[in-house]
């Protein structure tokens, strides 16, 4: 009886319990309320302990370990908490790898717990043994193998500390089965410091002044915001900074939803399929302030021609990102929230009407050449853009939008309007197809009171569609919108533009998705004509619980603008004609 | 332009850290010319000395990635002329070659090498120095037939009077104090 009441009083009177019980109690002590996983031989003791704790630790059984890790990512991204997933040894653990790599490159805090064979069997090619520490080393912020029960509380405390502080990232704990069975005198203390790890640095006042001088003397200052803004909880600080300095801003793909889409200084999105103005103005500004972003090649185009005319200020928590891709003039190492707050005090209140007018002119060009045709197409076939925008409108721009990867992702990024922070879950750095559906499950559990819509393609959907089973079992109210163009659309687009329309293995057959959903007891409908779209989408949002909406999209539609690979951001094109 | 750099990293003594560090090189297809790990002047803290032939930009990037590893206390890099460094080499030659002429003896004197062990069959010679020096002795001895040869990884020490690590640990303590203060605000 006492064992259950001790859950929430960490660090109190040591008590002898099993290692597996210690795992669960440690998770609860870290404030974990939801975990995603899949049982198997080497993790069975932990699952057995979980059986006693389902009242205060919800476990979601996914249909594949990849689903568990992507769900944990979705959960972490919307909640700001550490996502947790559990898998067994061998194939269970290796099935997590894609999600772990995705979380590393997208700075998502995760703790992944894997079972491991008995410690005496390590290195003997035992049943379901794989070198999880070795395999996950390149894709984790930290990993650790636990071979005795005594190590469990401290290792878990460290794992949460490392995953969630500094630049967040995934951590793997590999626990041998004997350590799960063994007894430990349990007490829990949270980790607050590791001698060899500095999660953040104090601000350098001299450099702050130098940055402020550059900004105050700039004629055409321009700010780029990345996910670091949300990760540091610096959304308000960013808005205050922009409002005071009058500086126009644009977001990276992962930075989306940091500030409202319609904020007067928000110019849109950067990158290969970002907005026209934000891309070309990068090569026209005189001071570029990059906040919590890492100058990914999809943002910079060819780096040799990127913003060469500008002084560059880089606000970034990870010192390894400074000068990695783009050489900076002033590097402010620190979290976005704190640094922006300090910098706001030093910058002058200004407005830049002429400079903003340049952005507006670029926006008008994009509106005329791209957006108008995307949102109000003259042709019969539907565009992804109009579907995305309708979902945004019908949810008052308040939904959490999750995407898969490819054209569906770019359409969702370009045409969703955001009102609230942490409303955007996408696989940016790794570009993991199959991410969308499971990430949406996690997002729903991470933000149960919010509408969660996932846009996916017919390709990505078929990579992880077994998670419909999880959605059905858990009755997760995820609204699934499949933008079906019967192609692997983005690859087809590249084949059309750069490989002479040689459509090599991009035409894909799909099942009847609505029937498939029906087989799981999930309601759904398909839309073939524009006039039915609004009705069916309203039906989707009016339905309690999950819903699958399959929308048949124009087959060979392209995403523009586009910065072709190997080109400068200034060479962004608005249509395929410009390639000729 | 590629040149030789000596990368030094201080770390906690942690299983797997060697692997974590070497994969940073592997991923970038950078060859490690030599690698030595030993305990530093401070108990429990290991010191990695890694030699690479690379461009400075690449080395800076690699050092930052090493520094980023959780158990690494500090990583930095130097050019050869900024450090005092040595390698050790062992040579096994047939003892009969020593008996037949005084050339090997002269070579040992000339190269400041020394004999570690003599048996009827073989003699083991030790020489410390830079790679060119240990190599030069090898070339010389090899005219008599070297039976076995081994050269260690490089060890290096800075020209500053104290181990940088102790300075660094002090700096880090004050850094943690500053961060504590920041949290209170």
XYZ file of N, CA and C in Angstrom, chain B residues 10-182:
519
model
N 39.991 16.946 -22.409
C 39.922 16.428 -21.045
C 38.510 15.920 -20.812
N 38.414 14.762 -20.183
C 37.064 14.213 -19.999
C 36.964 13.420 -18.717
N 35.725 13.144 -18.333
C 35.490 12.173 -17.264
C 35.887 10.813 -17.820
N 36.257 9.917 -16.932
C 36.625 8.574 -17.355
C 35.337 7.762 -17.525
N 34.854 7.682 -18.752
C 33.509 7.147 -18.986
C 33.544 6.116 -20.111
N 32.939 4.978 -19.872
C 32.916 3.918 -20.891
C 32.197 4.427 -22.142
N 32.800 4.214 -23.282
C 32.129 4.583 -24.528
C 32.500 5.962 -25.035
N 33.130 6.768 -24.180
C 33.433 8.133 -24.615
C 34.444 8.144 -25.767
N 35.366 7.201 -25.716
C 36.346 7.102 -26.808
C 35.617 6.934 -28.140
N 34.619 6.070 -28.131
C 33.826 5.833 -29.329
C 33.083 7.106 -29.749
N 32.479 7.770 -28.771
C 31.750 9.016 -29.060
C 32.667 10.043 -29.720
N 33.908 10.069 -29.273
C 34.848 11.042 -29.844
C 35.304 10.603 -31.238
N 35.623 9.328 -31.391
C 36.158 8.920 -32.696
C 35.104 8.989 -33.807
N 33.834 8.758 -33.459
C 32.827 8.813 -34.532
C 32.642 10.231 -35.082
N 33.055 11.213 -34.316
C 33.004 12.592 -34.823
C 33.944 12.725 -36.029
N 35.080 12.022 -35.962
C 36.038 12.033 -37.067
C 35.518 11.160 -38.218
N 35.032 9.979 -37.851
C 34.554 9.030 -38.859
C 33.486 9.671 -39.737
N 32.533 10.344 -39.070
C 31.407 10.936 -39.792
C 31.866 11.927 -40.847
N 32.975 12.603 -40.574
C 33.494 13.611 -41.514
C 34.578 13.054 -42.417
N 34.764 11.742 -42.353
C 35.815 11.055 -43.112
C 37.180 11.712 -42.889
N 37.473 11.933 -41.622
C 38.773 12.495 -41.253
C 39.578 11.384 -40.591
N 40.789 11.181 -41.067
C 41.616 10.130 -40.491
C 42.292 10.616 -39.213
N 42.309 9.750 -38.209
C 43.065 10.049 -36.992
C 44.477 9.511 -37.203
N 45.462 10.406 -37.193
C 46.845 9.973 -37.437
C 47.393 9.266 -36.209
N 47.048 9.781 -35.040
C 47.455 9.084 -33.812
C 46.522 9.479 -32.684
N 46.385 8.592 -31.709
C 45.462 8.843 -30.600
C 46.041 8.230 -29.333
N 46.086 9.018 -28.287
C 46.588 8.531 -27.010
C 45.606 8.946 -25.928
N 45.253 8.027 -25.055
C 44.376 8.364 -23.929
C 45.082 7.951 -22.650
N 45.120 8.860 -21.699
C 45.715 8.497 -20.411
C 45.091 9.343 -19.327
N 45.399 8.982 -18.077
C 44.898 9.798 -16.988
C 45.696 11.106 -16.960
N 45.016 12.200 -16.641
C 45.698 13.492 -16.577
C 46.293 13.690 -15.189
N 46.807 14.884 -14.938
C 47.371 15.178 -13.614
C 46.287 15.121 -12.540
N 45.055 15.281 -12.949
C 43.952 15.241 -11.986
C 43.285 13.872 -12.013
N 43.124 13.293 -10.841
C 42.618 11.938 -10.731
C 41.205 11.839 -11.309
N 40.969 10.803 -12.075
C 39.634 10.570 -12.603
C 39.368 11.307 -13.910
N 40.298 12.170 -14.287
C 40.091 12.902 -15.541
C 41.058 12.387 -16.606
N 40.503 11.996 -17.723
C 41.322 11.439 -18.800
C 41.712 12.545 -19.771
N 42.798 12.292 -20.457
C 43.264 13.264 -21.439
C 43.438 12.550 -22.776
N 42.780 13.053 -23.774
C 42.909 12.520 -25.128
C 43.869 13.418 -25.905
N 44.789 12.811 -26.612
C 45.646 13.576 -27.520
C 45.480 12.961 -28.907
N 44.965 13.758 -29.813
C 44.619 13.235 -31.138
C 45.328 14.079 -32.195
N 45.976 13.414 -33.112
C 46.667 14.138 -34.182
C 45.911 13.930 -35.496
N 45.640 15.025 -36.169
C 44.991 14.942 -37.475
C 45.713 15.841 -38.462
N 45.544 15.508 -39.712
C 46.071 16.350 -40.769
C 44.857 16.911 -41.495
N 44.510 18.157 -41.175
C 43.248 18.697 -41.672
C 43.334 20.214 -41.836
N 42.276 20.778 -42.420
C 42.200 22.236 -42.505
C 41.784 22.787 -41.150
N 42.104 24.027 -40.919
C 41.784 24.622 -39.626
C 40.261 24.665 -39.396
N 39.493 25.034 -40.429
C 38.037 25.102 -40.282
C 37.466 23.769 -39.824
N 37.934 22.727 -40.455
C 37.477 21.389 -40.124
C 37.831 21.037 -38.663
N 39.046 21.390 -38.289
C 39.507 21.087 -36.924
C 38.671 21.856 -35.897
N 38.397 23.114 -36.192
C 37.583 23.918 -35.272
C 36.212 23.263 -35.092
N 35.621 22.854 -36.207
C 34.313 22.192 -36.176
C 34.365 20.903 -35.343
N 35.393 20.122 -35.556
C 35.537 18.855 -34.829
C 35.721 19.107 -33.332
N 36.554 20.080 -32.995
C 36.821 20.367 -31.580
C 35.543 20.820 -30.881
N 34.749 21.616 -31.563
C 33.477 22.042 -30.960
C 32.560 20.851 -30.716
N 32.557 19.938 -31.658
C 31.705 18.750 -31.489
C 32.220 17.869 -30.347
N 33.541 17.780 -30.192
C 34.093 17.008 -29.075
C 33.713 17.691 -27.762
N 33.889 18.996 -27.752
C 33.596 19.780 -26.554
C 32.136 19.625 -26.128
N 31.292 19.375 -27.092
C 29.848 19.284 -26.855
C 29.459 17.966 -26.167
N 30.310 16.961 -26.239
C 29.967 15.678 -25.607
C 29.827 15.878 -24.100
N 28.796 15.266 -23.561
C 28.441 15.530 -22.164
C 29.619 15.312 -21.208
N 30.362 14.237 -21.379
C 31.423 13.940 -20.413
C 32.745 14.624 -20.725
N 32.798 15.398 -21.774
C 34.036 16.115 -22.092
C 34.057 17.433 -21.315
N 35.140 17.617 -20.573
C 35.267 18.850 -19.793
C 35.694 19.997 -20.695
N 36.683 19.738 -21.529
C 37.172 20.803 -22.397
C 37.978 20.203 -23.542
N 37.771 20.741 -24.716
C 38.571 20.302 -25.858
C 39.168 21.532 -26.519
N 40.385 21.403 -27.012
C 40.995 22.506 -27.744
C 41.990 21.942 -28.744
N 42.562 22.823 -29.559
C 43.508 22.343 -30.564
C 44.710 23.256 -30.620
N 45.817 22.707 -31.063
C 47.045 23.483 -31.231
C 47.747 23.039 -32.506
N 48.602 23.939 -32.983
C 49.498 23.508 -34.052
C 50.724 22.877 -33.384
N 51.503 22.171 -34.160
C 52.662 21.481 -33.601
C 53.609 22.425 -32.871
N 53.816 23.634 -33.452
C 54.806 24.514 -32.837
C 54.333 25.115 -31.519
N 53.057 24.929 -31.213
C 52.555 25.455 -29.943
C 52.729 24.462 -28.796
N 53.151 23.258 -29.114
C 53.244 22.237 -28.066
C 54.583 21.523 -28.101
N 54.893 20.942 -26.961
C 56.044 20.065 -26.889
C 55.478 18.656 -26.977
N 55.979 17.888 -27.933
C 55.362 16.572 -28.088
C 56.402 15.503 -28.377
N 56.059 14.294 -28.076
C 56.937 13.162 -28.265
C 56.141 11.928 -28.648
N 56.882 11.030 -29.269
C 56.338 9.692 -29.490
C 57.422 8.728 -29.059
N 57.039 7.510 -28.784
C 58.036 6.522 -28.395
C 57.973 5.377 -29.399
N 59.164 4.850 -29.713
C 59.190 3.733 -30.652
C 60.047 2.614 -30.093
N 59.651 1.390 -30.364
C 60.432 0.216 -29.967
C 60.820 -0.537 -31.235
N 62.075 -1.009 -31.238
C 62.598 -1.723 -32.410
C 63.192 -3.038 -31.924
N 62.918 -4.091 -32.626
C 63.549 -5.368 -32.291
C 64.461 -5.747 -33.460
N 65.762 -5.907 -33.150
C 66.708 -6.289 -34.203
C 67.396 -7.593 -33.799
N 67.903 -8.348 -34.738
C 68.607 -9.584 -34.377
C 69.911 -9.238 -33.645
N 70.171 -9.887 -32.523
C 71.354 -9.573 -31.713
C 72.632 -9.807 -32.515
N 72.568 -10.750 -33.415
C 73.750 -11.058 -34.201
C 74.215 -9.837 -34.996
N 73.269 -8.983 -35.392
C 73.625 -7.783 -36.147
C 74.467 -6.836 -35.298
N 74.191 -6.796 -33.995
C 74.985 -5.960 -33.095
C 76.403 -6.513 -32.932
N 76.476 -7.845 -32.939
C 77.746 -8.514 -32.714
C 78.698 -8.322 -33.899
N 78.122 -8.303 -35.107
C 78.950 -8.337 -36.306
C 79.632 -7.013 -36.629
N 79.016 -5.883 -36.211
C 79.661 -4.588 -36.468
C 79.270 -3.614 -35.352
N 79.921 -2.439 -35.366
C 79.567 -1.454 -34.328
C 78.580 -0.417 -34.862
N 78.044 -0.669 -36.044
C 77.168 0.334 -36.672
C 75.892 0.588 -35.885
N 75.314 -0.486 -35.374
C 74.066 -0.312 -34.606
C 74.371 0.456 -33.326
N 75.462 0.118 -32.694
C 75.856 0.829 -31.469
C 76.011 2.322 -31.762
N 76.644 2.645 -32.874
C 76.827 4.058 -33.255
C 75.492 4.744 -33.483
N 74.643 3.993 -34.137
C 73.302 4.546 -34.417
C 72.560 4.847 -33.121
N 72.666 3.943 -32.179
C 71.970 4.128 -30.894
C 72.501 5.377 -30.199
N 73.826 5.546 -30.236
C 74.423 6.745 -29.622
C 73.960 8.002 -30.359
N 74.046 7.955 -31.684
C 73.713 9.107 -32.511
C 72.256 9.553 -32.315
N 71.386 8.567 -32.193
C 69.945 8.874 -32.088
C 69.477 9.013 -30.654
N 70.366 8.951 -29.719
C 69.962 9.021 -28.312
C 68.956 7.943 -27.954
N 69.133 6.787 -28.527
C 68.230 5.676 -28.223
C 68.858 4.841 -27.100
N 68.128 3.857 -26.618
C 68.727 2.999 -25.592
C 68.241 1.571 -25.755
N 69.020 0.683 -25.181
C 68.671 -0.726 -25.290
C 67.881 -1.141 -24.053
N 66.768 -1.795 -24.290
C 65.931 -2.233 -23.169
C 66.224 -3.667 -22.778
N 66.481 -4.501 -23.768
C 66.664 -5.912 -23.449
C 67.519 -6.558 -24.526
N 68.436 -7.423 -24.067
C 69.245 -8.181 -25.031
C 69.087 -9.664 -24.716
N 68.764 -10.436 -25.699
C 68.771 -11.901 -25.550
C 69.682 -12.439 -26.649
N 69.851 -13.733 -26.660
C 70.695 -14.323 -27.710
C 70.114 -14.032 -29.088
N 68.763 -14.046 -29.177
C 68.124 -13.918 -30.494
C 67.899 -12.462 -30.903
N 67.498 -11.661 -29.968
C 67.090 -10.308 -30.381
C 67.499 -9.261 -29.345
N 67.482 -8.017 -29.824
C 67.733 -6.866 -28.949
C 66.600 -5.860 -29.156
N 66.093 -5.327 -28.026
C 65.014 -4.334 -28.133
C 65.580 -2.951 -27.827
N 65.343 -2.051 -28.756
C 65.861 -0.679 -28.645
C 64.675 0.271 -28.486
N 64.859 1.286 -27.675
C 63.795 2.276 -27.463
C 64.286 3.651 -27.868
N 63.399 4.382 -28.498
C 63.761 5.745 -28.892
C 62.536 6.641 -28.740
N 62.696 7.778 -28.105
C 61.596 8.746 -28.072
C 61.977 9.922 -28.966
N 60.957 10.590 -29.491
C 61.234 11.735 -30.351
C 60.058 12.005 -31.262
N 60.263 12.881 -32.189
C 59.222 13.150 -33.182
C 59.203 12.022 -34.204
N 58.147 11.977 -34.942
C 57.979 10.865 -35.876
C 59.157 10.756 -36.852
N 59.646 11.910 -37.348
C 60.761 11.867 -38.304
C 61.971 11.198 -37.666
N 62.150 11.490 -36.354
C 63.330 10.963 -35.649
C 63.224 9.452 -35.435
N 62.064 9.023 -34.977
C 61.911 7.579 -34.755
C 61.947 6.845 -36.092
N 61.435 7.533 -37.119
C 61.444 6.927 -38.446
C 62.871 6.824 -38.977
N 63.673 7.870 -38.724
C 65.059 7.881 -39.200
C 65.833 6.704 -38.599
N 65.599 6.467 -37.309
C 66.287 5.342 -36.681
C 65.812 4.023 -37.290
N 64.509 3.986 -37.576
C 63.981 2.764 -38.200
C 64.680 2.484 -39.528
N 64.796 3.539 -40.334
C 65.432 3.364 -41.640
C 66.856 2.829 -41.458
N 67.570 3.425 -40.477
C 68.937 3.007 -40.226
C 69.010 1.553 -39.795
N 68.195 1.231 -38.787
C 68.241 -0.136 -38.240
C 67.782 -1.160 -39.264
N 66.899 -0.722 -40.122
C 66.289 -1.676 -41.059
C 67.295 -2.186 -42.093
N 68.420 -1.489 -42.226
C 69.446 -2.020 -43.133
C 69.990 -3.331 -42.560
N 69.795 -3.533 -41.264
C 70.209 -4.807 -40.642
C 69.005 -5.738 -40.466
N 67.837 -5.275 -40.843
C 66.625 -6.088 -40.716
C 65.965 -5.885 -39.363
N 64.931 -5.036 -39.308
C 64.166 -4.864 -38.063
C 63.130 -5.981 -37.989
N 63.152 -6.736 -36.878
C 62.214 -7.865 -36.740
C 60.809 -7.376 -36.393
N 60.768 -6.391 -35.493
C 59.474 -5.812 -35.113
C 59.665 -4.328 -34.854
N 58.619 -3.576 -35.117
C 58.693 -2.125 -34.897
C 57.328 -1.633 -34.436
N 57.318 -0.777 -33.430
C 56.044 -0.190 -32.995
C 56.292 1.258 -32.565
N 55.356 2.108 -32.972
C 55.464 3.512 -32.556
C 54.178 3.885 -31.826
N 54.299 4.627 -30.740
C 53.117 5.021 -29.961
C 52.405 6.183 -30.628
N 51.235 6.491 -30.103
C 50.574 7.733 -30.484
C 51.330 8.892 -29.861
N 51.005 10.078 -30.314
C 51.711 11.255 -29.823
C 51.209 11.641 -28.427
N 52.120 12.064 -27.582
C 51.720 12.738 -26.350
C 52.255 14.155 -26.436
N 51.501 15.080 -25.873
C 51.890 16.477 -26.029
C 51.552 17.254 -24.773
N 52.293 18.302 -24.560
C 52.087 19.122 -23.371
C 52.215 20.580 -23.798
N 51.445 21.447 -23.171
C 51.484 22.847 -23.601
C 52.718 23.540 -23.022
N 52.985 24.741 -23.531
C 54.136 25.490 -23.034
C 53.755 26.349 -21.829
N 52.493 26.310 -21.406
C 52.117 27.116 -20.234
C 52.554 26.390 -18.948
N 52.824 27.155 -17.872
C 53.420 26.562 -16.677
C 52.548 25.515 -15.968
N 51.250 25.673 -15.975
C 50.420 24.684 -15.281
C 49.469 24.003 -16.254
N 48.940 22.889 -15.820
C 47.981 22.169 -16.652
C 46.786 23.094 -16.857
N 46.412 23.285 -18.112
C 45.286 24.176 -18.416
C 44.016 23.760 -17.703
N 43.924 22.470 -17.457
C 42.693 21.956 -16.888
C 42.389 22.590 -15.535
N 43.423 22.785 -14.708
C 43.139 23.336 -13.383
C 42.605 24.763 -13.505
N 43.207 25.543 -14.425
C 42.670 26.887 -14.681
C 41.219 26.784 -15.134
N 41.046 25.846 -16.061
C 39.736 25.711 -16.663
C 38.674 25.315 -15.635
N 39.038 24.387 -14.732
C 38.065 23.951 -13.729
C 37.670 25.108 -12.813
N 38.628 25.982 -12.529
C 38.310 27.162 -11.718
C 37.320 28.055 -12.466
N 37.616 28.282 -13.745
C 36.712 29.103 -14.563
C 35.311 28.513 -14.571
N 35.273 27.189 -14.688
C 33.965 26.540 -14.767
C 33.189 26.697 -13.469
N 33.890 26.601 -12.335
C 33.205 26.799 -11.054
C 32.562 28.171 -10.985
N 33.317 29.185 -11.459
C 32.740 30.527 -11.386
C 31.600 30.679 -12.395
N 31.699 29.951 -13.507
C 30.611 29.953 -14.489
C 29.330 29.379 -13.878
N 29.476 28.248 -13.193
C 28.299 27.646 -12.561
C 27.705 28.591 -11.513
N 28.589 29.302 -10.811
C 28.078 30.267 -9.813
C 27.265 31.362 -10.491
N 27.808 31.872 -11.608
C 27.088 32.923 -12.349
C 25.723 32.428 -12.819
N 25.704 31.174 -13.277
C 24.434 30.637 -13.773
C 23.433 30.472 -12.640
N 23.943 30.099 -11.464
C 23.069 30.006 -10.284
C 22.440 31.370 -9.993
N 23.291 32.406 -10.067
C 22.791 33.763 -9.813
C 21.739 34.150 -10.838
N 22.004 33.775 -12.094
C 21.066 34.111 -13.166
C 19.704 33.477 -12.898
